[in-house]
PDB file of N, CA and C in Angstrom:
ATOM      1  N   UNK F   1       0.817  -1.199   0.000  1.00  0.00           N
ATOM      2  CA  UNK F   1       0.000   0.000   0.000  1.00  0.00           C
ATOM      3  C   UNK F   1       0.863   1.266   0.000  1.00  0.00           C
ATOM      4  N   UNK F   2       2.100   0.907   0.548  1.00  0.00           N
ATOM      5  CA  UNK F   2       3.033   2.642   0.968  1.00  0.00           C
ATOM      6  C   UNK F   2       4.422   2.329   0.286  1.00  0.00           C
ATOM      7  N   UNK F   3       5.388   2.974   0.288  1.00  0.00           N
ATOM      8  CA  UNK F   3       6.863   3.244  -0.278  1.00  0.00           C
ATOM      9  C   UNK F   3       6.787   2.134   1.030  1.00  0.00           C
ATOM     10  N   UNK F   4       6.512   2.718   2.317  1.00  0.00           N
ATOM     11  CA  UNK F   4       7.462   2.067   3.649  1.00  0.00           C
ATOM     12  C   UNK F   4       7.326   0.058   3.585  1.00  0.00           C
ATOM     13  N   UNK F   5       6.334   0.125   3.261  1.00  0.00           N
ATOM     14  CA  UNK F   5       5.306  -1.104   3.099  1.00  0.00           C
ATOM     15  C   UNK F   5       6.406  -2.110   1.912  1.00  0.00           C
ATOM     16  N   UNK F   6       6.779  -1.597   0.755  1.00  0.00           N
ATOM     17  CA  UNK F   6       7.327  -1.971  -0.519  1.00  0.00           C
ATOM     18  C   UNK F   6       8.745  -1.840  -0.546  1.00  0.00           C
ATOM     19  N   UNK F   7       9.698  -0.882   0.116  1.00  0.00           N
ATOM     20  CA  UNK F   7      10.795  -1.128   0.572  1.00  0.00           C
ATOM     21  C   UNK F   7      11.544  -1.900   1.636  1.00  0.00           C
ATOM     22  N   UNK F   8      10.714  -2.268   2.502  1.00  0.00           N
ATOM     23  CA  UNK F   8      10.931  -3.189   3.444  1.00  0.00           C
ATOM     24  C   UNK F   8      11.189  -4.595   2.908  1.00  0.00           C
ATOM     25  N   UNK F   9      10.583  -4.495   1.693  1.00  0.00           N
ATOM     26  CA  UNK F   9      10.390  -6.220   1.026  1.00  0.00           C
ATOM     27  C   UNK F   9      11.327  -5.961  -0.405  1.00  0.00           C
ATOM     28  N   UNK F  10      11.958  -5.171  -0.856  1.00  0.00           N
ATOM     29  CA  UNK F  10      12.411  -4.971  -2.164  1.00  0.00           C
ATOM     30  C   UNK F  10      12.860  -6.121  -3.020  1.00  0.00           C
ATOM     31  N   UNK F  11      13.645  -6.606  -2.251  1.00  0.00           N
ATOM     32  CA  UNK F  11      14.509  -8.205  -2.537  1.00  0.00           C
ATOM     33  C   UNK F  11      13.769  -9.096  -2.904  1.00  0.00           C
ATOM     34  N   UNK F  12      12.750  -9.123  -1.988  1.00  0.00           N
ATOM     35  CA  UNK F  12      11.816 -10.159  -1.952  1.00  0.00           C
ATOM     36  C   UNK F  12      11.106  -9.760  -3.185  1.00  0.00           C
ATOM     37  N   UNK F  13      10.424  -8.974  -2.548  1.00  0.00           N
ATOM     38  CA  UNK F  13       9.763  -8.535  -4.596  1.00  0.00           C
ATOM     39  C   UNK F  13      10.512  -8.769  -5.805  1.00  0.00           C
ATOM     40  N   UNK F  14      11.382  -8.545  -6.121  1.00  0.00           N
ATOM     41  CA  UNK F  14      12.141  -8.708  -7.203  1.00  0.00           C
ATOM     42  C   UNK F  14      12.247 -10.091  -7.558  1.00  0.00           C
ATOM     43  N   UNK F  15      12.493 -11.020  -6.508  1.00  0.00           N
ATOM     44  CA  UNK F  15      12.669 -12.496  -6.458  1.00  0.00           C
ATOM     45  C   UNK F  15      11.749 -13.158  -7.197  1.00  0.00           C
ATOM     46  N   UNK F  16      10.128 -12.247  -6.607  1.00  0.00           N
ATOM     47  CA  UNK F  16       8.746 -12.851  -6.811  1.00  0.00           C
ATOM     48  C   UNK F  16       8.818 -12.567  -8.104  1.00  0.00           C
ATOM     49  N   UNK F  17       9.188 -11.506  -8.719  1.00  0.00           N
ATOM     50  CA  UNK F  17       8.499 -11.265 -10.443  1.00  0.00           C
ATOM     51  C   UNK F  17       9.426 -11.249 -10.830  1.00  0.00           C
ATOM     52  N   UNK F  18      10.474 -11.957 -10.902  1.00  0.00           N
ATOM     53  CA  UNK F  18      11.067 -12.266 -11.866  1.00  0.00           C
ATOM     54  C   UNK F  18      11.069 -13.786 -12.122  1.00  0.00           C
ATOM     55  N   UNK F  19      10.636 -14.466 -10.769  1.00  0.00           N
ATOM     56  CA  UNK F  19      10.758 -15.653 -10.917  1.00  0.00           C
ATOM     57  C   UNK F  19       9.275 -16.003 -11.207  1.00  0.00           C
ATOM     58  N   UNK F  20       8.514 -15.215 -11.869  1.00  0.00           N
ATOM     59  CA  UNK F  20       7.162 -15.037 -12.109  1.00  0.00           C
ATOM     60  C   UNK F  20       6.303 -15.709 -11.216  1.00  0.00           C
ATOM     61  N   UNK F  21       6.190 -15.757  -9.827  1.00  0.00           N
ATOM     62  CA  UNK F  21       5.543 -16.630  -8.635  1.00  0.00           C
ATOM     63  C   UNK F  21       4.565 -15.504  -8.231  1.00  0.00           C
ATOM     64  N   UNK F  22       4.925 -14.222  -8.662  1.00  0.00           N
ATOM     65  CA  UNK F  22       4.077 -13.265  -8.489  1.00  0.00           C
ATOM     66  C   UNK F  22       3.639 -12.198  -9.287  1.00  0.00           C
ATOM     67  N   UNK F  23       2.688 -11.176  -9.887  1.00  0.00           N
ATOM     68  CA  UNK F  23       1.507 -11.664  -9.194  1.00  0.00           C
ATOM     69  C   UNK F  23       1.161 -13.515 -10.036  1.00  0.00           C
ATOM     70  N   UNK F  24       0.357 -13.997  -8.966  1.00  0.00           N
ATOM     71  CA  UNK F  24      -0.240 -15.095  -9.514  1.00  0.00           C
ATOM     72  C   UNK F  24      -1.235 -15.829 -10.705  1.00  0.00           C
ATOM     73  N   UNK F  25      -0.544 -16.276 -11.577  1.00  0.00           N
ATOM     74  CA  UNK F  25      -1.194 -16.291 -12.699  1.00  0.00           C
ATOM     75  C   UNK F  25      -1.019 -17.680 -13.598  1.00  0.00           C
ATOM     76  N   UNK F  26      -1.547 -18.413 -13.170  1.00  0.00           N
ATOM     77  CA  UNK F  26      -1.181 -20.042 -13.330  1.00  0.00           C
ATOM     78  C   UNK F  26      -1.780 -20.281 -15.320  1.00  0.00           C
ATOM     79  N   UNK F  27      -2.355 -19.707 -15.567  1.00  0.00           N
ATOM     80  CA  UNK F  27      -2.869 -19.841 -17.203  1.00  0.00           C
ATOM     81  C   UNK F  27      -1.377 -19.617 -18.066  1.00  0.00           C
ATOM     82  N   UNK F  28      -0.749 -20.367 -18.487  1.00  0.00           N
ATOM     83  CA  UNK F  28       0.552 -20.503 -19.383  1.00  0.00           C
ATOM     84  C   UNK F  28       0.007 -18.954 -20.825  1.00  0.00           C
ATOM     85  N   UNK F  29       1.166 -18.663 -21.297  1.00  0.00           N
ATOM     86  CA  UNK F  29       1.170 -17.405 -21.737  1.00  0.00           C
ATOM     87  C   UNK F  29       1.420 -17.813 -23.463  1.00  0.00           C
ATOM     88  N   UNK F  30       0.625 -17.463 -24.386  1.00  0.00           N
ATOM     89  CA  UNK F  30       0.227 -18.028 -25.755  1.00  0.00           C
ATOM     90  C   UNK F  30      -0.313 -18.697 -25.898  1.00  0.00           C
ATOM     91  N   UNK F  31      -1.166 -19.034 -24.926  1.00  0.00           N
ATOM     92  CA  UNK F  31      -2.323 -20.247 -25.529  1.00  0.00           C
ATOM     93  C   UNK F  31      -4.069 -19.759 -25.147  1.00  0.00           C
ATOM     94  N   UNK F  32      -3.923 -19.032 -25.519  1.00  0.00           N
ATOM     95  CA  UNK F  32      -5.569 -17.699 -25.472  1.00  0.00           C
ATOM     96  C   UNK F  32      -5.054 -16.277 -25.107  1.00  0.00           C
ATOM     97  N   UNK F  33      -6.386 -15.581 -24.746  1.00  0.00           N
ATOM     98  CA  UNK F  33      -5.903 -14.119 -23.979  1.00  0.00           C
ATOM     99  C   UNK F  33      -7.231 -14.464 -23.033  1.00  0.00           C
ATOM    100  N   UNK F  34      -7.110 -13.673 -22.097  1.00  0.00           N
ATOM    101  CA  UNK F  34      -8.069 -13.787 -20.908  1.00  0.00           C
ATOM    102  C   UNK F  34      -8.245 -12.255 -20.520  1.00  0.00           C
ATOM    103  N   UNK F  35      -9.752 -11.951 -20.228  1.00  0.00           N
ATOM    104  CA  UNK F  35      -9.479 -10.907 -19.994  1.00  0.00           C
ATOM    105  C   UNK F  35      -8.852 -10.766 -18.643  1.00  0.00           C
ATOM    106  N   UNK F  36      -8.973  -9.135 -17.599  1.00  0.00           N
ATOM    107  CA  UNK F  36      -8.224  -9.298 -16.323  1.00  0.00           C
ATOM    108  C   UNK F  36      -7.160  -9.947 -16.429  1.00  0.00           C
ATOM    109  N   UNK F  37      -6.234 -10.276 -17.037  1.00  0.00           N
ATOM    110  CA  UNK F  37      -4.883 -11.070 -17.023  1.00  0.00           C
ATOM    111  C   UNK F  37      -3.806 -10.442 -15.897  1.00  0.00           C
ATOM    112  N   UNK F  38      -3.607 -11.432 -14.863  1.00  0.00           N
ATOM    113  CA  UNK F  38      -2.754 -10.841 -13.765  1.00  0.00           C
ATOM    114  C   UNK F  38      -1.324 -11.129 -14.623  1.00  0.00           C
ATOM    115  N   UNK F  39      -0.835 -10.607 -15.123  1.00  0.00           N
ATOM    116  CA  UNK F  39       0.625 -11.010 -15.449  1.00  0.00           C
ATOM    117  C   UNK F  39       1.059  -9.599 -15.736  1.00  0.00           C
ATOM    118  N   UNK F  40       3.174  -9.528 -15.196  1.00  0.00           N
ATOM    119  CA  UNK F  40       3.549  -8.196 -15.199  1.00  0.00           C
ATOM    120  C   UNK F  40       4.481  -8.883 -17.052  1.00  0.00           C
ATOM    121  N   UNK F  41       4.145  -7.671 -17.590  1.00  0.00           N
ATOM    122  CA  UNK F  41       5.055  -7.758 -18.779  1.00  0.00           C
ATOM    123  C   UNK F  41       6.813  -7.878 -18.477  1.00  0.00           C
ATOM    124  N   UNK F  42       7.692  -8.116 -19.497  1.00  0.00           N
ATOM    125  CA  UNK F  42       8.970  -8.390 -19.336  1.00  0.00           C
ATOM    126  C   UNK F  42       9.733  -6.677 -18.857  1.00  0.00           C
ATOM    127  N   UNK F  43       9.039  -5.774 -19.324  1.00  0.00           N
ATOM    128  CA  UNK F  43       9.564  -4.161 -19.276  1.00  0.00           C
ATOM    129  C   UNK F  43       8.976  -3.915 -17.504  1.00  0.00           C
ATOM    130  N   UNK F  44       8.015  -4.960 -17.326  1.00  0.00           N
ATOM    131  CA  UNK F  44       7.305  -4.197 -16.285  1.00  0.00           C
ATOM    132  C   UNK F  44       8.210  -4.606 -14.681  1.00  0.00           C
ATOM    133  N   UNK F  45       9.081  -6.412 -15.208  1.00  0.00           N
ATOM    134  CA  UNK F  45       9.501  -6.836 -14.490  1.00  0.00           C
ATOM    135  C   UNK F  45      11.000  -6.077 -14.224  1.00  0.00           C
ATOM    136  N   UNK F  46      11.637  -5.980 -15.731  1.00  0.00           N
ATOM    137  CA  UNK F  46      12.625  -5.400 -15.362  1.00  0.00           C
ATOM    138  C   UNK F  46      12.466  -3.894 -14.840  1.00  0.00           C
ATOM    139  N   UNK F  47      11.549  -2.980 -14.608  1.00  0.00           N
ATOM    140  CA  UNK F  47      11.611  -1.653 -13.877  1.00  0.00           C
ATOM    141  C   UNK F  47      11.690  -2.089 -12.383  1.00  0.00           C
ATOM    142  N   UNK F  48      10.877  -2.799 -12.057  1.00  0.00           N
ATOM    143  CA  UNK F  48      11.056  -3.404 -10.575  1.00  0.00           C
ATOM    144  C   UNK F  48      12.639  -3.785  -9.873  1.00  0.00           C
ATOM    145  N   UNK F  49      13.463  -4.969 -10.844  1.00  0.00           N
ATOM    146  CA  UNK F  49      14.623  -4.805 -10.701  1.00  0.00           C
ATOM    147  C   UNK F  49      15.022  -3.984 -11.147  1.00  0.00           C
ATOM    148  N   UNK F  50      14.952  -2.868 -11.994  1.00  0.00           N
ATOM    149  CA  UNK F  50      15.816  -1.553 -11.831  1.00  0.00           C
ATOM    150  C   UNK F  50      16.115  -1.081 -10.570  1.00  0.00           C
ATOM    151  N   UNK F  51      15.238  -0.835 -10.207  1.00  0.00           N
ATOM    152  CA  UNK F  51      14.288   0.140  -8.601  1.00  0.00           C
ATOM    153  C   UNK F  51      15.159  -0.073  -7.147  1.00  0.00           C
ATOM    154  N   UNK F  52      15.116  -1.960  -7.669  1.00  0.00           N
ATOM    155  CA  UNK F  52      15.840  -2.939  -6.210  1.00  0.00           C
ATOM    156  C   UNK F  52      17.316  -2.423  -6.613  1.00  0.00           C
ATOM    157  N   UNK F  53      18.052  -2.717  -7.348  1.00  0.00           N
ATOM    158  CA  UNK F  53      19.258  -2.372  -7.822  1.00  0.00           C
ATOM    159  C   UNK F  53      19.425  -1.053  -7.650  1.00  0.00           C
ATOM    160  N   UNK F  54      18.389   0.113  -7.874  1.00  0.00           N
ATOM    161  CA  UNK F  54      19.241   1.568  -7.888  1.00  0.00           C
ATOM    162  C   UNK F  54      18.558   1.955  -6.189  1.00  0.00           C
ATOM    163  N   UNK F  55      18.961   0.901  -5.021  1.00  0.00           N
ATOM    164  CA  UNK F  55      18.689   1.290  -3.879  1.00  0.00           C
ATOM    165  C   UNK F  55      17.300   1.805  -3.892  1.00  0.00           C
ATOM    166  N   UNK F  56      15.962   1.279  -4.652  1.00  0.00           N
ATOM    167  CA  UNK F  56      14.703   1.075  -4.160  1.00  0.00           C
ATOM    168  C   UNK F  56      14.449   2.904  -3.492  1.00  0.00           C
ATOM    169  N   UNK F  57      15.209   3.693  -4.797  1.00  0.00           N
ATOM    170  CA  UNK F  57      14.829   5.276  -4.126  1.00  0.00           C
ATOM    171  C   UNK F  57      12.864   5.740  -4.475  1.00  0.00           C
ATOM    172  N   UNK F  58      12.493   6.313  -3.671  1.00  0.00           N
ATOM    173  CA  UNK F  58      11.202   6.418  -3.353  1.00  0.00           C
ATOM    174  C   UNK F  58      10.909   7.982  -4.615  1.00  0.00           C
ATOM    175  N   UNK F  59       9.912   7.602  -4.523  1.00  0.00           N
ATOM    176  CA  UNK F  59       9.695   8.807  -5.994  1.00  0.00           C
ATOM    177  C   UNK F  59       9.289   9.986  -5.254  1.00  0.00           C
ATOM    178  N   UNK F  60       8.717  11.091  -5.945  1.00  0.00           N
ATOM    179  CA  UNK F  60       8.492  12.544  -5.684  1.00  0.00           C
ATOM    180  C   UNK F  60       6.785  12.272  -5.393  1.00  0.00           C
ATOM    181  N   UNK F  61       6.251  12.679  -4.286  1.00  0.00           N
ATOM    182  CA  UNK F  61       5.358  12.374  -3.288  1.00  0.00           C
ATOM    183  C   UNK F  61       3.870  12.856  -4.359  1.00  0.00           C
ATOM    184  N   UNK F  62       4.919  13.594  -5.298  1.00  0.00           N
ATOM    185  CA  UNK F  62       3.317  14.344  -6.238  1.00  0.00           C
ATOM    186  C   UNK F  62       2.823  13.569  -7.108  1.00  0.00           C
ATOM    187  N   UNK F  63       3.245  12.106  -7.514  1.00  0.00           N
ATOM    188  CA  UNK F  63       3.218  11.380  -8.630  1.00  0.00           C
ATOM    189  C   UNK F  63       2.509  10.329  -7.949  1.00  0.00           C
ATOM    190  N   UNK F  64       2.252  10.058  -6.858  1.00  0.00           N
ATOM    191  CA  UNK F  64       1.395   9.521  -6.302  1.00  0.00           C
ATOM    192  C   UNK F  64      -0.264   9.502  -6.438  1.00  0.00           C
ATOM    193  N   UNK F  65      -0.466   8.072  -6.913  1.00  0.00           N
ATOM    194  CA  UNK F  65      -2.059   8.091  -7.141  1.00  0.00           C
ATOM    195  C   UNK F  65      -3.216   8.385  -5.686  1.00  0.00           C
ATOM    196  N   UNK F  66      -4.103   8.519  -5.540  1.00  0.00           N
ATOM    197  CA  UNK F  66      -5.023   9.054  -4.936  1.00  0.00           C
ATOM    198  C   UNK F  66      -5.065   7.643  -3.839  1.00  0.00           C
ATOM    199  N   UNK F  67      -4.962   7.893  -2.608  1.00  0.00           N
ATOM    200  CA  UNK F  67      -5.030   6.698  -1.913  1.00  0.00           C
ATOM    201  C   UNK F  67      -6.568   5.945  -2.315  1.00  0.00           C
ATOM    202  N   UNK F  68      -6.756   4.800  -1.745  1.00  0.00           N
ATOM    203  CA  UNK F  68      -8.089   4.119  -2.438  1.00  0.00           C
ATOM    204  C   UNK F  68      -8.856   4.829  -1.125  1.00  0.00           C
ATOM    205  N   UNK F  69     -10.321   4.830  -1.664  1.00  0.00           N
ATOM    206  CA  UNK F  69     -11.560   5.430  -0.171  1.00  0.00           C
ATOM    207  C   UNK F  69     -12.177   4.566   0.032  1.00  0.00           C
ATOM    208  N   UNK F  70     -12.147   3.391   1.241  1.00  0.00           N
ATOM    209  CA  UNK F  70     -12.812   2.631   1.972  1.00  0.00           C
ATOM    210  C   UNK F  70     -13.865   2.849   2.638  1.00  0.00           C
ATOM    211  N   UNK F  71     -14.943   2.339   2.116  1.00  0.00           N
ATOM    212  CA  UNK F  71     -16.396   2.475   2.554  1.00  0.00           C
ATOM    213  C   UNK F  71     -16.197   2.494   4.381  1.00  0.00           C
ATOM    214  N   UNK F  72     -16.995   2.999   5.252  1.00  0.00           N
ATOM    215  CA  UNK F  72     -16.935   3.356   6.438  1.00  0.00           C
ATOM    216  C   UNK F  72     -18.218   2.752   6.888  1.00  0.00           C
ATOM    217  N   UNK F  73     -18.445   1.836   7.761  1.00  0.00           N
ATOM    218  CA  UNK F  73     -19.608   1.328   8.357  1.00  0.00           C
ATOM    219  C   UNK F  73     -20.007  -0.231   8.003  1.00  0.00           C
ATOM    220  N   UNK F  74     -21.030  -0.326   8.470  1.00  0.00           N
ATOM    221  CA  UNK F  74     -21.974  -1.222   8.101  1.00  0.00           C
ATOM    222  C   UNK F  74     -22.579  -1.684   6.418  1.00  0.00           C
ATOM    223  N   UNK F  75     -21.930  -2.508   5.772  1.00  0.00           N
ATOM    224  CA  UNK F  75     -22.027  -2.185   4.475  1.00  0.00           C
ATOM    225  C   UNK F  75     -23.404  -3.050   3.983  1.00  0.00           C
ATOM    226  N   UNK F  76     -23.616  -3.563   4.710  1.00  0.00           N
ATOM    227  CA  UNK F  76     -24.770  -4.519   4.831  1.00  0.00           C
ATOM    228  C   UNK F  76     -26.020  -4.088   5.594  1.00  0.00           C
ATOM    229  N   UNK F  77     -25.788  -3.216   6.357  1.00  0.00           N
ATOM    230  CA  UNK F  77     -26.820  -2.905   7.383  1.00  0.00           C
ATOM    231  C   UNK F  77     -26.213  -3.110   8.694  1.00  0.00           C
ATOM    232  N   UNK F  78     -26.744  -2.787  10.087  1.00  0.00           N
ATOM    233  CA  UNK F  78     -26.428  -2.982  11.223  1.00  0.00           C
ATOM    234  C   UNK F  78     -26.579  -4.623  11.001  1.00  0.00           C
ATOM    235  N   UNK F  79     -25.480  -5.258  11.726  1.00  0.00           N
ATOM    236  CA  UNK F  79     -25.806  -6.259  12.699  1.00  0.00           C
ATOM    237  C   UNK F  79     -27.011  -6.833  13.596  1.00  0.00           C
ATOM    238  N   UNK F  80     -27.742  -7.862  13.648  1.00  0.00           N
ATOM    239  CA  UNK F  80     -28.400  -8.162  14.688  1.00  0.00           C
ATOM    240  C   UNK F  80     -28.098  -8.283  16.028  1.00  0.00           C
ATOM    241  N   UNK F  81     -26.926  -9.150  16.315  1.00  0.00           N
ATOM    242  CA  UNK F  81     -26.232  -9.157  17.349  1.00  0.00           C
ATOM    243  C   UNK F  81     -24.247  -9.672  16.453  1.00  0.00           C
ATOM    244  N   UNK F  82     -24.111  -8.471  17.691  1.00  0.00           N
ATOM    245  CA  UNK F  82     -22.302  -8.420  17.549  1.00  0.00           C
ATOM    246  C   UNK F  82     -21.568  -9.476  18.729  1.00  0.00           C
TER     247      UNK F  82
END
């Protein structure tokens, strides 16, 4: 979710997509298209190891997308009993 969150693990990340274990995507690659396809492209993997390699420096705070807005409450209705 954060820089702090994603630098803590850098290594580890890099490990995961390159050794394609992550994200998870078990459908072998040329044999259909699917839509939603979890898979990082070869450009997408190597920026990641760029990132780990050039000391995982954190970007300029303005290029940052809009945090996500999590519904607040009861999304269903109150509870009967809690």
């Amino acid at each position: 979710m954060t820089y702090k969150d994603a630098v803590k693990r850098a290594s580890f990340l890099e490990e995961v997509t390159v050794s394609r274990k992550m994200p998870p995507w078990k459908a072998e690659a040329g044999f259909g298209s699917f839509l939603d396809e979890r898979r990082l492209s070869e450009k997408e993997i190597e920026r990641i190891a760029e990132w780990v390699e050039a000391g995982s420096p954190e970007g300029d705070a303005k290029d940052l997308p809009p945090a996500p807005k999590c519904p607040e409450g009861w999304q269903l209705g109150t509870p009967d009993l809690l």
